[in-house]
mmCIF file of C-alpha atoms and ligand atoms in Angstrom:
data_model
loop_
_atom_site.group_PDB
_atom_site.id
_atom_site.type_symbol
_atom_site.label_atom_id
_atom_site.label_comp_id
_atom_site.label_asym_id
_atom_site.label_seq_id
_atom_site.Cartn_x
_atom_site.Cartn_y
_atom_site.Cartn_z
ATOM 1 C CA MET B 1 -44.871 20.943 -23.188
ATOM 2 C CA PRO B 2 -48.224 19.816 -21.728
ATOM 3 C CA GLU B 3 -49.010 20.450 -18.081
ATOM 4 C CA PRO B 4 -48.324 17.519 -15.748
ATOM 5 C CA ILE B 5 -51.393 15.532 -14.757
ATOM 6 C CA LYS B 6 -51.767 15.372 -10.980
ATOM 7 C CA MET B 7 -53.880 12.937 -8.999
ATOM 8 C CA GLU B 8 -54.433 12.352 -5.289
ATOM 9 C CA TYR B 9 -55.843 9.365 -3.454
ATOM 10 C CA ASP B 10 -56.917 8.741 0.122
ATOM 11 C CA VAL B 11 -55.886 5.239 1.120
ATOM 12 C CA PRO B 12 -58.041 3.827 3.904
ATOM 13 C CA GLY B 13 -56.211 2.139 6.745
ATOM 14 C CA ASP B 14 -58.584 -0.652 7.529
ATOM 15 C CA ASP B 15 -59.655 -3.170 4.883
ATOM 16 C CA PHE B 16 -56.593 -4.344 2.983
ATOM 17 C CA THR B 17 -58.468 -7.236 1.374
ATOM 18 C CA ARG B 18 -60.057 -4.598 -0.855
ATOM 19 C CA ALA B 19 -56.993 -2.369 -1.195
ATOM 20 C CA GLY B 20 -55.553 -1.541 -4.585
ATOM 21 C CA ALA B 21 -58.139 1.018 -5.707
ATOM 22 C CA ALA B 22 -55.598 3.820 -6.192
ATOM 23 C CA SER B 23 -53.064 1.765 -8.155
ATOM 24 C CA GLY B 24 -55.902 0.245 -10.195
ATOM 25 C CA ASP B 25 -57.207 3.690 -11.118
ATOM 26 C CA VAL B 26 -53.745 4.983 -12.074
ATOM 27 C CA LYS B 27 -53.199 1.893 -14.206
ATOM 28 C CA SER B 28 -56.356 2.580 -16.231
ATOM 29 C CA VAL B 29 -55.495 6.283 -16.633
ATOM 30 C CA LEU B 30 -52.006 5.424 -17.915
ATOM 31 C CA LYS B 31 -53.455 2.902 -20.364
ATOM 32 C CA LYS B 32 -55.869 5.543 -21.688
ATOM 33 C CA LEU B 33 -52.986 8.001 -22.071
ATOM 34 C CA GLY B 34 -51.283 5.418 -24.257
ATOM 35 C CA LEU B 35 -48.185 4.685 -22.179
ATOM 36 C CA SER B 36 -46.246 1.566 -23.110
ATOM 37 C CA SER B 37 -47.487 -1.631 -21.502
ATOM 38 C CA GLU B 38 -44.086 -1.992 -19.836
ATOM 39 C CA ALA B 39 -44.344 1.441 -18.187
ATOM 40 C CA VAL B 40 -47.941 0.778 -17.125
ATOM 41 C CA ARG B 41 -46.908 -2.549 -15.600
ATOM 42 C CA LYS B 42 -43.976 -1.027 -13.711
ATOM 43 C CA VAL B 43 -46.181 1.699 -12.199
ATOM 44 C CA ALA B 44 -49.028 -0.703 -11.401
ATOM 45 C CA ILE B 45 -46.810 -3.205 -9.575
ATOM 46 C CA SER B 46 -44.702 -0.719 -7.637
ATOM 47 C CA MET B 47 -47.669 1.433 -6.640
ATOM 48 C CA TYR B 48 -49.850 -1.553 -5.664
ATOM 49 C CA GLU B 49 -47.147 -2.886 -3.326
ATOM 50 C CA GLY B 50 -46.700 0.552 -1.761
ATOM 51 C CA GLU B 51 -50.439 1.022 -1.404
ATOM 52 C CA ILE B 52 -50.851 -2.369 0.320
ATOM 53 C CA ASN B 53 -47.967 -1.540 2.660
ATOM 54 C CA MET B 54 -49.668 1.726 3.614
ATOM 55 C CA VAL B 55 -52.808 -0.199 4.517
ATOM 56 C CA ILE B 56 -51.225 -3.175 6.317
ATOM 57 C CA HIS B 57 -48.310 -1.435 8.034
ATOM 58 C CA GLY B 58 -48.932 2.321 7.857
ATOM 59 C CA GLY B 59 -52.552 2.783 8.897
ATOM 60 C CA GLY B 60 -53.505 4.286 5.529
ATOM 61 C CA GLY B 61 -52.537 7.659 4.137
ATOM 62 C CA LYS B 62 -52.313 9.603 0.904
ATOM 63 C CA ILE B 63 -50.869 8.901 -2.529
ATOM 64 C CA TYR B 64 -49.871 11.717 -4.862
ATOM 65 C CA VAL B 65 -49.234 10.936 -8.531
ATOM 66 C CA GLU B 66 -47.768 13.208 -11.167
ATOM 67 C CA ILE B 67 -47.632 12.209 -14.817
ATOM 68 C CA THR B 68 -45.418 14.056 -17.273
ATOM 69 C CA PRO B 69 -44.374 13.036 -20.783
ATOM 70 C CA GLU B 70 -41.089 11.772 -19.291
ATOM 71 C CA ALA B 71 -42.058 10.039 -16.074
ATOM 72 C CA VAL B 72 -44.673 8.954 -13.565
ATOM 73 C CA ARG B 73 -43.849 10.119 -10.034
ATOM 74 C CA MET B 74 -45.571 8.647 -7.009
ATOM 75 C CA SER B 75 -45.400 9.828 -3.431
ATOM 76 C CA LEU B 76 -46.938 7.576 -0.777
ATOM 77 C CA VAL B 77 -47.351 9.246 2.583
ATOM 78 C CA ASP B 78 -48.538 7.658 5.813
ATOM 79 C CA HIS B 79 -48.465 8.612 9.493
ATOM 80 C CA GLY B 80 -48.070 5.102 10.823
ATOM 81 C CA PRO B 81 -45.391 3.628 13.098
ATOM 82 C CA GLY B 82 -42.499 4.229 10.693
ATOM 83 C CA ILE B 83 -39.731 1.794 9.729
ATOM 84 C CA LYS B 84 -36.948 1.361 12.278
ATOM 85 C CA ASP B 85 -34.347 -0.204 9.976
ATOM 86 C CA ILE B 86 -34.926 0.571 6.310
ATOM 87 C CA SER B 87 -32.095 -1.589 4.949
ATOM 88 C CA LEU B 88 -33.475 -4.574 6.875
ATOM 89 C CA ALA B 89 -36.992 -3.862 5.589
ATOM 90 C CA MET B 90 -35.610 -3.755 2.033
ATOM 91 C CA GLN B 91 -34.292 -7.327 2.295
ATOM 92 C CA GLU B 92 -36.219 -10.013 0.429
ATOM 93 C CA GLY B 93 -38.233 -12.142 2.836
ATOM 94 C CA TRP B 94 -38.115 -9.756 5.794
ATOM 95 C CA SER B 95 -41.584 -9.030 7.174
ATOM 96 C CA THR B 96 -43.307 -8.041 10.383
ATOM 97 C CA ALA B 97 -46.732 -9.032 9.046
ATOM 98 C CA PRO B 98 -48.683 -11.026 11.651
ATOM 99 C CA GLU B 99 -49.877 -14.584 11.094
ATOM 100 C CA SER B 100 -53.438 -13.437 10.312
ATOM 101 C CA VAL B 101 -52.132 -11.285 7.441
ATOM 102 C CA ARG B 102 -49.822 -14.048 6.161
ATOM 103 C CA ASN B 103 -52.754 -16.438 6.045
ATOM 104 C CA LEU B 104 -54.374 -14.123 3.499
ATOM 105 C CA GLY B 105 -51.335 -14.349 1.233
ATOM 106 C CA PHE B 106 -49.517 -11.165 2.247
ATOM 107 C CA GLY B 107 -46.317 -10.880 4.267
ATOM 108 C CA ALA B 108 -43.783 -12.628 2.030
ATOM 109 C CA GLY B 109 -41.440 -9.666 2.535
ATOM 110 C CA MET B 110 -41.291 -9.012 -1.197
ATOM 111 C CA GLY B 111 -43.160 -5.720 -1.517
ATOM 112 C CA LEU B 112 -40.327 -3.251 -0.928
ATOM 113 C CA PRO B 113 -37.788 -5.278 -3.003
ATOM 114 C CA ASN B 114 -40.287 -5.346 -5.878
ATOM 115 C CA MET B 115 -40.972 -1.604 -5.568
ATOM 116 C CA LYS B 116 -37.217 -1.057 -5.899
ATOM 117 C CA LYS B 117 -37.030 -3.466 -8.826
ATOM 118 C CA TYR B 118 -39.975 -2.111 -10.841
ATOM 119 C CA SER B 119 -39.402 1.606 -10.271
ATOM 120 C CA ASP B 120 -36.463 3.448 -11.783
ATOM 121 C CA HIS B 121 -35.857 5.439 -8.633
ATOM 122 C CA MET B 122 -37.055 4.930 -5.076
ATOM 123 C CA GLU B 123 -36.444 6.816 -1.845
ATOM 124 C CA ILE B 124 -37.819 6.004 1.593
ATOM 125 C CA HIS B 125 -38.010 8.556 4.378
ATOM 126 C CA SER B 126 -39.258 7.207 7.650
ATOM 127 C CA VAL B 127 -39.326 8.383 11.235
ATOM 128 C CA VAL B 128 -40.335 5.949 13.959
ATOM 129 C CA GLY B 129 -43.535 7.138 15.599
ATOM 130 C CA GLU B 130 -44.224 9.691 12.841
ATOM 131 C CA GLY B 131 -44.645 7.866 9.577
ATOM 132 C CA THR B 132 -43.228 6.885 6.237
ATOM 133 C CA THR B 133 -42.939 8.521 2.827
ATOM 134 C CA VAL B 134 -41.992 6.472 -0.212
ATOM 135 C CA ASP B 135 -41.170 8.356 -3.408
ATOM 136 C CA MET B 136 -40.929 6.374 -6.634
ATOM 137 C CA THR B 137 -40.347 7.356 -10.242
ATOM 138 C CA VAL B 138 -40.985 5.279 -13.336
ATOM 139 C CA GLN B 139 -39.359 6.655 -16.454
ATOM 140 C CA VAL B 140 -41.729 6.720 -19.436
ATOM 141 C CA ILE B 141 -39.220 7.525 -22.158
HETATM 142 N N1 ATP C 1 -45.542 2.053 5.192
HETATM 143 C C1 ATP C 1 -44.928 1.282 6.115
HETATM 144 N N2 ATP C 1 -44.992 1.615 7.429
HETATM 145 C C2 ATP C 1 -44.393 0.859 8.380
HETATM 146 N N3 ATP C 1 -43.690 -0.254 8.109
HETATM 147 C C3 ATP C 1 -43.573 -0.638 6.811
HETATM 148 C C4 ATP C 1 -44.190 0.093 5.761
HETATM 149 N N4 ATP C 1 -43.898 -0.516 4.592
HETATM 150 C C5 ATP C 1 -43.139 -1.582 4.915
HETATM 151 N N5 ATP C 1 -42.945 -1.676 6.243
HETATM 152 C C6 ATP C 1 -42.146 -2.673 6.984
HETATM 153 O O1 ATP C 1 -41.223 -3.296 6.077
HETATM 154 C C7 ATP C 1 -41.470 -4.712 6.046
HETATM 155 C C8 ATP C 1 -41.178 -5.236 4.653
HETATM 156 O O2 ATP C 1 -42.138 -4.701 3.716
HETATM 157 P P1 ATP C 1 -42.470 -5.541 2.400
HETATM 158 O O3 ATP C 1 -43.510 -4.831 1.625
HETATM 159 O O4 ATP C 1 -41.174 -5.842 1.696
HETATM 160 O O5 ATP C 1 -43.027 -6.927 2.967
HETATM 161 P P2 ATP C 1 -44.451 -7.262 3.602
HETATM 162 O O6 ATP C 1 -45.401 -6.135 3.368
HETATM 163 O O7 ATP C 1 -44.231 -7.661 5.004
HETATM 164 O O8 ATP C 1 -44.874 -8.537 2.734
HETATM 165 P P3 ATP C 1 -45.372 -8.528 1.187
HETATM 166 O O9 ATP C 1 -45.184 -7.146 0.664
HETATM 167 O O10 ATP C 1 -44.524 -9.530 0.473
HETATM 168 O O11 ATP C 1 -46.832 -8.920 1.262
HETATM 169 C C9 ATP C 1 -42.893 -4.875 6.519
HETATM 170 O O12 ATP C 1 -43.145 -6.167 7.035
HETATM 171 C C10 ATP C 1 -42.983 -3.791 7.588
HETATM 172 O O13 ATP C 1 -42.358 -4.197 8.793
HETATM 173 MG MG1 MG C 2 -45.596 -5.344 1.469
#
């Protein structure tokens, strides 16, 4: 049983037009490790959406990734404003993104629904005024 591979990323809270560095790096690591293209795609999409959310809505934060032979686990932690109503935020098309962000192609309200769809397990813990943690698991076998 090999040791899990652990990685950590600082996600900056300012320039979301260049965000995606962490999910891009994880994607290339998983490819090198020889994971199936389906598993790589599921991790890349769900983590990218979570990473962008941290930048646009959460003021940046940290992403922790753990890779085992069975699964890829991601924990996305920010100390932003939090999510008041998680079930509302999970609905397709619901977004608080401002006009300026929508004009750049973000803010369709599809990130969280896609994170749920492409991960095998997702949990959101959020406290208004304290921040948000999103845990996601993608099963590898
Ligand atoms: N980390 C977060 N911190 C605070 N609020 C969040 C966070 N992630 C999501 N939200 C809230 O949930 C809403 C829905 O998120 P979702 O990712 O589904 O859509 P979006 O980011 O607005 O648009 P899209 O992802 O399609 O570009 C956001 O508009 C925001 O209000
Ligand atoms: Mg989003």
